[in-house]
mmCIF file of C-alpha atoms in Angstrom:
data_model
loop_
_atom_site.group_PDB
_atom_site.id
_atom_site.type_symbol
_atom_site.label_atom_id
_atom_site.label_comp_id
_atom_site.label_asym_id
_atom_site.label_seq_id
_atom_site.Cartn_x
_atom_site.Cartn_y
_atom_site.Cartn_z
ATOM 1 C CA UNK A 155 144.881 99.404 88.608
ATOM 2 C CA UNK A 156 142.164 96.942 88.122
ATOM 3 C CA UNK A 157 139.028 98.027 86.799
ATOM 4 C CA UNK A 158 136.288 96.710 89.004
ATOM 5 C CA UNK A 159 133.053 98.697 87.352
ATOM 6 C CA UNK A 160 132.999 99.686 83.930
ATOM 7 C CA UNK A 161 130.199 101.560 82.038
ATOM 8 C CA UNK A 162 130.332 101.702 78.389
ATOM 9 C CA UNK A 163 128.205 103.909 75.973
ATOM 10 C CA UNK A 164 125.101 103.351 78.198
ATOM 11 C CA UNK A 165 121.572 105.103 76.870
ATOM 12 C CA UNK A 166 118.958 104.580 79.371
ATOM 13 C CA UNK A 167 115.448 106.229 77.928
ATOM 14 C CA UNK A 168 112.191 106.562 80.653
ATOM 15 C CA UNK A 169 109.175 107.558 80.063
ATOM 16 C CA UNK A 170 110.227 108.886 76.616
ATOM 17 C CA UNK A 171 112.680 111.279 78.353
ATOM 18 C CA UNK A 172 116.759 110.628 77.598
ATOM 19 C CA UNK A 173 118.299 110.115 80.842
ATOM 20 C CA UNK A 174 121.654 108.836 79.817
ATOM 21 C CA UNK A 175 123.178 109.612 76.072
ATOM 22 C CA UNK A 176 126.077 107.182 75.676
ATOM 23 C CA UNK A 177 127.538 107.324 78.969
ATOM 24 C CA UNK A 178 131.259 105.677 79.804
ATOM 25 C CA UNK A 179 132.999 105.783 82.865
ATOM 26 C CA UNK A 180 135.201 103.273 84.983
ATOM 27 C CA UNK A 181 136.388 102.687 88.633
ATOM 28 C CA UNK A 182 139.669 101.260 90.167
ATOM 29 C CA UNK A 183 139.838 98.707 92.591
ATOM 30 C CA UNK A 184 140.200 100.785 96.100
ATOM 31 C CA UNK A 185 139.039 103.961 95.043
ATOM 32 C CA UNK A 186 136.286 106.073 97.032
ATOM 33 C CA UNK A 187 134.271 107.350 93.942
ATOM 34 C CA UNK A 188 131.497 109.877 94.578
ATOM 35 C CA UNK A 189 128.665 110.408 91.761
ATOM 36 C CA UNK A 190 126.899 113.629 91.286
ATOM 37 C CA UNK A 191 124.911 115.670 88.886
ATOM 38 C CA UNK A 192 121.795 118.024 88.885
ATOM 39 C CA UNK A 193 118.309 116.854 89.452
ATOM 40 C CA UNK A 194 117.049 114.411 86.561
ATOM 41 C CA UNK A 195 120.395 113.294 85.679
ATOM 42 C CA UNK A 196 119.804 109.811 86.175
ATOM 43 C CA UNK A 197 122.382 109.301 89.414
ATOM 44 C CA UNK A 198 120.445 106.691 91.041
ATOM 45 C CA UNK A 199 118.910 105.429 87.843
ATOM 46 C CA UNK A 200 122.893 104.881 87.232
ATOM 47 C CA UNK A 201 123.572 102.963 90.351
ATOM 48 C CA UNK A 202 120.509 100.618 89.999
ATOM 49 C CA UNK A 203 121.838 99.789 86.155
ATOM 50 C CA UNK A 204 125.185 98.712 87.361
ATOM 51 C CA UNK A 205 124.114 96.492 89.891
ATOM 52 C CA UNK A 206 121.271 94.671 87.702
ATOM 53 C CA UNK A 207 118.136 96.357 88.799
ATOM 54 C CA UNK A 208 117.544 98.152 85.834
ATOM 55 C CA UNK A 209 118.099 97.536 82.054
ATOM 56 C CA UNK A 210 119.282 99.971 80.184
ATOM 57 C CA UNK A 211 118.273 100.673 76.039
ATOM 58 C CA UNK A 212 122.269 100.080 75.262
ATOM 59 C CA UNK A 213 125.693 99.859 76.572
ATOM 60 C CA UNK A 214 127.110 97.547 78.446
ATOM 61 C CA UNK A 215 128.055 97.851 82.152
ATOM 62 C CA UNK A 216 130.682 95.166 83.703
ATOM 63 C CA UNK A 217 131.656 94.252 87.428
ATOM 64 C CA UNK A 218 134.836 92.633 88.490
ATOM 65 C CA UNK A 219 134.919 91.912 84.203
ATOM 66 C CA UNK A 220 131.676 90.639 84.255
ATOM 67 C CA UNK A 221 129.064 91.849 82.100
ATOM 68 C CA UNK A 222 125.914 92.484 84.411
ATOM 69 C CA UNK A 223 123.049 92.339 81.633
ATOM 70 C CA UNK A 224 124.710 88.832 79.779
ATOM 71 C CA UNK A 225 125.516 86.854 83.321
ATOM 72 C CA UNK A 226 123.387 83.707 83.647
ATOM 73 C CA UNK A 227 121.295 84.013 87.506
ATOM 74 C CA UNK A 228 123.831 81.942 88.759
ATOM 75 C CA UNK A 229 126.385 84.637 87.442
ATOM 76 C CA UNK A 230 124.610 87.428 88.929
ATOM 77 C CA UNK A 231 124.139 85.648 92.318
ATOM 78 C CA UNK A 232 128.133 84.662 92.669
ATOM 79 C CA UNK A 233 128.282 88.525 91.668
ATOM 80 C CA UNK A 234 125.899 90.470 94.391
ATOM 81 C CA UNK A 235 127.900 88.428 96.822
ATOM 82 C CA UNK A 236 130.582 90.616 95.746
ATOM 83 C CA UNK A 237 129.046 93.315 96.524
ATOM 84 C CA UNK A 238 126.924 95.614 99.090
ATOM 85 C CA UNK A 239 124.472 98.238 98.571
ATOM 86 C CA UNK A 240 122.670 101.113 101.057
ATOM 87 C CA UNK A 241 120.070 102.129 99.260
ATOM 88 C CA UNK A 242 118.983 106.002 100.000
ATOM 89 C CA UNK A 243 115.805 105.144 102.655
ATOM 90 C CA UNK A 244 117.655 101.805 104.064
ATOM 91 C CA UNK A 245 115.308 100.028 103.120
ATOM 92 C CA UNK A 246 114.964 97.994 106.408
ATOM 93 C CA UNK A 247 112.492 95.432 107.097
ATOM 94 C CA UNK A 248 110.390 97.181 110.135
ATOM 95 C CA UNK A 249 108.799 93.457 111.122
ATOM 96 C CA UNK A 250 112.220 92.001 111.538
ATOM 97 C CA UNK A 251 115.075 92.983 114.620
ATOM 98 C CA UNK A 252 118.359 95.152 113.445
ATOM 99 C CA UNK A 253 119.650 91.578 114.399
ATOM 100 C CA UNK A 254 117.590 89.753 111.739
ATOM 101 C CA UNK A 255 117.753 92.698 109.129
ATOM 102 C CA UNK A 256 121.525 92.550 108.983
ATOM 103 C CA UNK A 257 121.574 89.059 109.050
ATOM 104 C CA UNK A 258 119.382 88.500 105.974
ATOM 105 C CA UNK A 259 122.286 88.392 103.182
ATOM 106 C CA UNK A 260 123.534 85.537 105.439
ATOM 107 C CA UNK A 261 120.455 83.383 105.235
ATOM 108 C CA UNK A 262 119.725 84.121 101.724
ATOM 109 C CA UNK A 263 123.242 83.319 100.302
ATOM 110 C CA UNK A 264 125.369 80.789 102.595
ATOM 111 C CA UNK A 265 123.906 77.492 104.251
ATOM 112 C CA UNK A 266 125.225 78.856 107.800
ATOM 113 C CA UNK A 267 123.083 78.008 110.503
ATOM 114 C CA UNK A 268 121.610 80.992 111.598
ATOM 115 C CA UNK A 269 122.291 81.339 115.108
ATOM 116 C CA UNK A 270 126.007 81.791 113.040
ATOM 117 C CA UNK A 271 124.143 83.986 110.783
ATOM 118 C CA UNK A 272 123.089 86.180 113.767
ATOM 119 C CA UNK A 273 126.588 85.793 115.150
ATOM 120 C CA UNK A 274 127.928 87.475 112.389
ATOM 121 C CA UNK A 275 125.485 89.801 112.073
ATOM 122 C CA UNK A 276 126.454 91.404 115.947
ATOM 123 C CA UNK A 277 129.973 91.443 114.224
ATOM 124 C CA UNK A 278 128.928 93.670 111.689
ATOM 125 C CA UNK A 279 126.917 96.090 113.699
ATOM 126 C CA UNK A 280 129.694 96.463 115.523
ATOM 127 C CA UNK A 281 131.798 97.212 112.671
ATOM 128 C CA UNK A 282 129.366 99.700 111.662
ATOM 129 C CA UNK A 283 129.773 101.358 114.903
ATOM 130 C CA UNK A 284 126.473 100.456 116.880
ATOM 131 C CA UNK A 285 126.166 99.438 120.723
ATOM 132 C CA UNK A 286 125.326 95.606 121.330
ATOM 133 C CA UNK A 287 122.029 96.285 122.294
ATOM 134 C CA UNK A 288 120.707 97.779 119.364
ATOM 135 C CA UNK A 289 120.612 93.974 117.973
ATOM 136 C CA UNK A 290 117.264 93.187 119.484
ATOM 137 C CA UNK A 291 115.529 96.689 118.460
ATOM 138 C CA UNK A 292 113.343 97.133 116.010
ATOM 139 C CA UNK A 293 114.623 99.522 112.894
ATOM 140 C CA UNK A 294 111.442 102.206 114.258
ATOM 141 C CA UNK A 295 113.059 102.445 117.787
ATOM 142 C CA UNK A 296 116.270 103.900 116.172
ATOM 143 C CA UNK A 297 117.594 107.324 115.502
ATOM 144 C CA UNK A 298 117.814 107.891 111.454
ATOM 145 C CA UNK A 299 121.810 107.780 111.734
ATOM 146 C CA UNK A 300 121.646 104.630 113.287
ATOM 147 C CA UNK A 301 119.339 103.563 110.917
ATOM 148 C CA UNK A 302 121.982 104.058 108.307
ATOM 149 C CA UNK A 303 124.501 102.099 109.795
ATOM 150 C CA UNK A 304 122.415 99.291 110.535
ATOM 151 C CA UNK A 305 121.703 99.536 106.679
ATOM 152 C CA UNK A 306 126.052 99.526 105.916
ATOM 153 C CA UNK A 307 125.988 96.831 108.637
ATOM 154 C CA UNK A 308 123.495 95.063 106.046
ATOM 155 C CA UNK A 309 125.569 95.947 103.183
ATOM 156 C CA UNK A 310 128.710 94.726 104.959
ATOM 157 C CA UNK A 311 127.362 91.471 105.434
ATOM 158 C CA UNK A 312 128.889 89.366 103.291
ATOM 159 C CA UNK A 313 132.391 90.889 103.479
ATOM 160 C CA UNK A 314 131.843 92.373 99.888
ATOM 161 C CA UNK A 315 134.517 93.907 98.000
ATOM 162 C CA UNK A 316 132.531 96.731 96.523
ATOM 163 C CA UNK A 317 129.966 99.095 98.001
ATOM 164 C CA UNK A 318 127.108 101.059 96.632
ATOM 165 C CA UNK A 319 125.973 104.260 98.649
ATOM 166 C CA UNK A 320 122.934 105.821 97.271
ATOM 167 C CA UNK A 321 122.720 109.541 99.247
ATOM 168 C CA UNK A 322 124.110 107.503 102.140
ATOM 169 C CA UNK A 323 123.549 111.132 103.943
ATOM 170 C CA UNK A 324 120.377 112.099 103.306
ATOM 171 C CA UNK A 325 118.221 113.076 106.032
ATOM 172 C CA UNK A 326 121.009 113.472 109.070
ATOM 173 C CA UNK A 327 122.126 116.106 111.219
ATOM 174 C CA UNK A 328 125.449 117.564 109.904
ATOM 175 C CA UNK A 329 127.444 116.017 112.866
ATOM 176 C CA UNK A 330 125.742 112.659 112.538
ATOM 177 C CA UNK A 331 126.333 113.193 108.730
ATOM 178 C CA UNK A 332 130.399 113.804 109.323
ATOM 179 C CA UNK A 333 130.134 110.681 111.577
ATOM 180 C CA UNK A 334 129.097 108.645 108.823
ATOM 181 C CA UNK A 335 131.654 109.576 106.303
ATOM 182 C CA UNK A 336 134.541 109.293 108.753
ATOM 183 C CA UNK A 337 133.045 105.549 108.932
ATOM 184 C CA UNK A 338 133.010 105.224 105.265
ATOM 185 C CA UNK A 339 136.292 105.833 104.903
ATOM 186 C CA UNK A 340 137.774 104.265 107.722
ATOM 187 C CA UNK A 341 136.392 100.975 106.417
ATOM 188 C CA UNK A 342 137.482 101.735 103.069
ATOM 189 C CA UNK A 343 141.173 102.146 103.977
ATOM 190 C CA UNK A 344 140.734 99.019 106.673
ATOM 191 C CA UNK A 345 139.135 96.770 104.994
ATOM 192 C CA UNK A 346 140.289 97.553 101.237
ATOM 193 C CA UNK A 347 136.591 98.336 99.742
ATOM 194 C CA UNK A 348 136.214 99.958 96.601
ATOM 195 C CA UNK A 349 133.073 102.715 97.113
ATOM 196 C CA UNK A 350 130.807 104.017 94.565
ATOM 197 C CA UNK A 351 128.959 106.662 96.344
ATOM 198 C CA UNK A 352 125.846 108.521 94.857
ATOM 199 C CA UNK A 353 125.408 112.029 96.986
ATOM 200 C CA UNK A 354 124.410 115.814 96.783
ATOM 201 C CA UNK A 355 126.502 116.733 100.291
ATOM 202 C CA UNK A 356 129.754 119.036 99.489
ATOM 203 C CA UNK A 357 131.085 117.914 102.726
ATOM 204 C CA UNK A 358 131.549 114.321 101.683
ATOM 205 C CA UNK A 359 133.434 115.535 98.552
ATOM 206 C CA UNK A 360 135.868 117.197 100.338
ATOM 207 C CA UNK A 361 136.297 114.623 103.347
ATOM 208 C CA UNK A 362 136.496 111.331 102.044
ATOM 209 C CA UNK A 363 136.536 111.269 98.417
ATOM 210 C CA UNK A 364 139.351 110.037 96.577
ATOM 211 C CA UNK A 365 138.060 111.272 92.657
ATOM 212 C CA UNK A 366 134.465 112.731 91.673
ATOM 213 C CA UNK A 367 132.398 111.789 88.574
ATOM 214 C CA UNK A 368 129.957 115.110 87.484
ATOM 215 C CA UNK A 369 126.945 113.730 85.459
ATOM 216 C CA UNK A 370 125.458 116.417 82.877
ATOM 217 C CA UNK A 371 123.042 116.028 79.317
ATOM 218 C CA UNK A 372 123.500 112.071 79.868
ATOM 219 C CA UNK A 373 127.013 112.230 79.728
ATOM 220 C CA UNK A 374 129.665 112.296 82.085
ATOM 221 C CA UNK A 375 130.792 116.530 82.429
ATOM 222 C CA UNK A 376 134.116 115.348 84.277
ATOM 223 C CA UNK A 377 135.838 113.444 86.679
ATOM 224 C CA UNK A 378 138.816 114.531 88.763
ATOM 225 C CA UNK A 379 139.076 115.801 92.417
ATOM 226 C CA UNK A 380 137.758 118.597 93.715
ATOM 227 C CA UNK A 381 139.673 121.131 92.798
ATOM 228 C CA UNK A 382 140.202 119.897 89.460
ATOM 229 C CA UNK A 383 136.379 119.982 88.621
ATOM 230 C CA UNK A 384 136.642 123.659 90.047
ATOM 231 C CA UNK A 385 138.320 124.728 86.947
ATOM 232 C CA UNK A 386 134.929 123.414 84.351
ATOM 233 C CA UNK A 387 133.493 125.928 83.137
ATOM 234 C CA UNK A 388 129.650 124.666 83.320
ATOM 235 C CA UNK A 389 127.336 126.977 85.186
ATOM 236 C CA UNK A 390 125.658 124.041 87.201
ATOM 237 C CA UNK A 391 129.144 123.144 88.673
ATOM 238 C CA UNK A 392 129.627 126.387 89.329
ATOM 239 C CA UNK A 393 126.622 126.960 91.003
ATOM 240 C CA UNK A 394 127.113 123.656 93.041
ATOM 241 C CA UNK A 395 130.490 124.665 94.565
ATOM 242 C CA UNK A 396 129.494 128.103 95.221
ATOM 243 C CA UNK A 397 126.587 127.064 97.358
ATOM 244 C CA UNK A 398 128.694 126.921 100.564
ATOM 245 C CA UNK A 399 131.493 129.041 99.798
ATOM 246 C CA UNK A 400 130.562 131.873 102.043
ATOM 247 C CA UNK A 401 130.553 129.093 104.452
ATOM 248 C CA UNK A 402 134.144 128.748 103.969
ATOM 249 C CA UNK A 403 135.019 124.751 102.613
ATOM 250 C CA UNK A 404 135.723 122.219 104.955
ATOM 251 C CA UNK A 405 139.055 120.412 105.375
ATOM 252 C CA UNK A 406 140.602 117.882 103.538
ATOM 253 C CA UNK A 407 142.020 115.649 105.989
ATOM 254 C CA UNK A 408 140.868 111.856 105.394
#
């Protein structure tokens, strides 16, 4: 399988605290990878150093073979056209129409004109399972869960390869939550995305997730499915899958 991100022996230090102690891990092409680790474990501080927003001490992080923190800017451009990312609030533009906001990738990195650009972006919005007339809203007028998919709409834009969920289901209703991972995956499998997904939700892990990375002490704990995490002895991971068992777990159907 090809390797599409690799993180090698990364120590990220902020504010004099240790986040990250020599941290490795890798992802396959196609494969639905969910991140997650206890508070302060540097989960999102991960995901912003593997896309080139944030520097770390040492290591070296790669995409598609490409190291991210020796690419030229033209490097990194031809890269972040390779890839999406939701980023946990959205991070919409509340001036601009769901239209415009989605469209934005498409004006920044293609000479399309933009009623094509806006073309497009209807395409995606519909891909991201929103009604046509949510286009020519405003991102304040919307529900939060279909703020989030006008943010994947976004991230879809420029038909990337590899996506980048940070706590894609923060802040949603459980059903609305469920109908966003069911999405996830479906364009995973349909469109042949790789997905590195940063989240806290126990439902996700079992419903879409194809392997599961556990941060702990700046390293990685483990990585393995589910149940194969189940059997690490490490009170935190314990703790985590416990949280809902008197809930009984949810299925495993994809």
């Amino acid at each position: 399988m090809e390797t599409v991100i690799e993180v090698r022996d990364v120590v990220t230090t902020l504010g004099g605290h240790g986040i990250h102690r020599g941290l490795s891990l890798s992802v396959g092409r196609g494969e639905v990878i969910a991140l997650i680790g206890g508070s302060g474990t540097g989960k999102s501080v991960l995901l912003r150093e593997i896309i080139g927003l944030l520097k770390p001490q040492a290591g070296r992080v790669e995409l598609f073979g490409q190291s991210v923190w020796d690419a030229t800017a033209d490097q990194m451009n031809v890269l972040r056209r390779r890839f999406g990312v939701l980023f946990q609030d959205g991070a919409l533009f509340s001036s601009l129409s769901v239209e415009d906001n989605v469209a934005t990738p498409l004006f920044e990195h293609t000479a399309l004109p933009r009623a094509t650009c806006r073309r497009l972006a209807r395409l995606k919005l519909a891909l991201a399972g929103l009604p046509p007339d949510a286009a020519t809203k405003r991102p304040s007028e919307l529900s939060g869960g279909m703020r989030k998919r006008v943010a994947l709409a976004r991230a879809l834009a420029l038909d990337p390869e590899l996506l980048f969920l940070d706590e894609p289901t923060s802040g949603l209703d459980p059903i609305s939550a469920r109908a966003f991972d069911a999405l996830i995956r479906l364009l995973a499998d349909s469109l042949g995305l790789t997905v590195f997904l940063v989240t806290h939700d126990l439902d996700t892990l079992f419903s879409i997730i194809d392997r599961v990375i556990v941060l702990s002490d700046g390293r990685v704990l483990g990585s393995g499915t589910v149940a194969e995490l189940k059997h690490i002895d490490d009170p935190w991971l314990q703790a985590y899958f416990a949280a809902r068992a008197h809930e009984g777990e949810p299925s495993h159907g994809n």
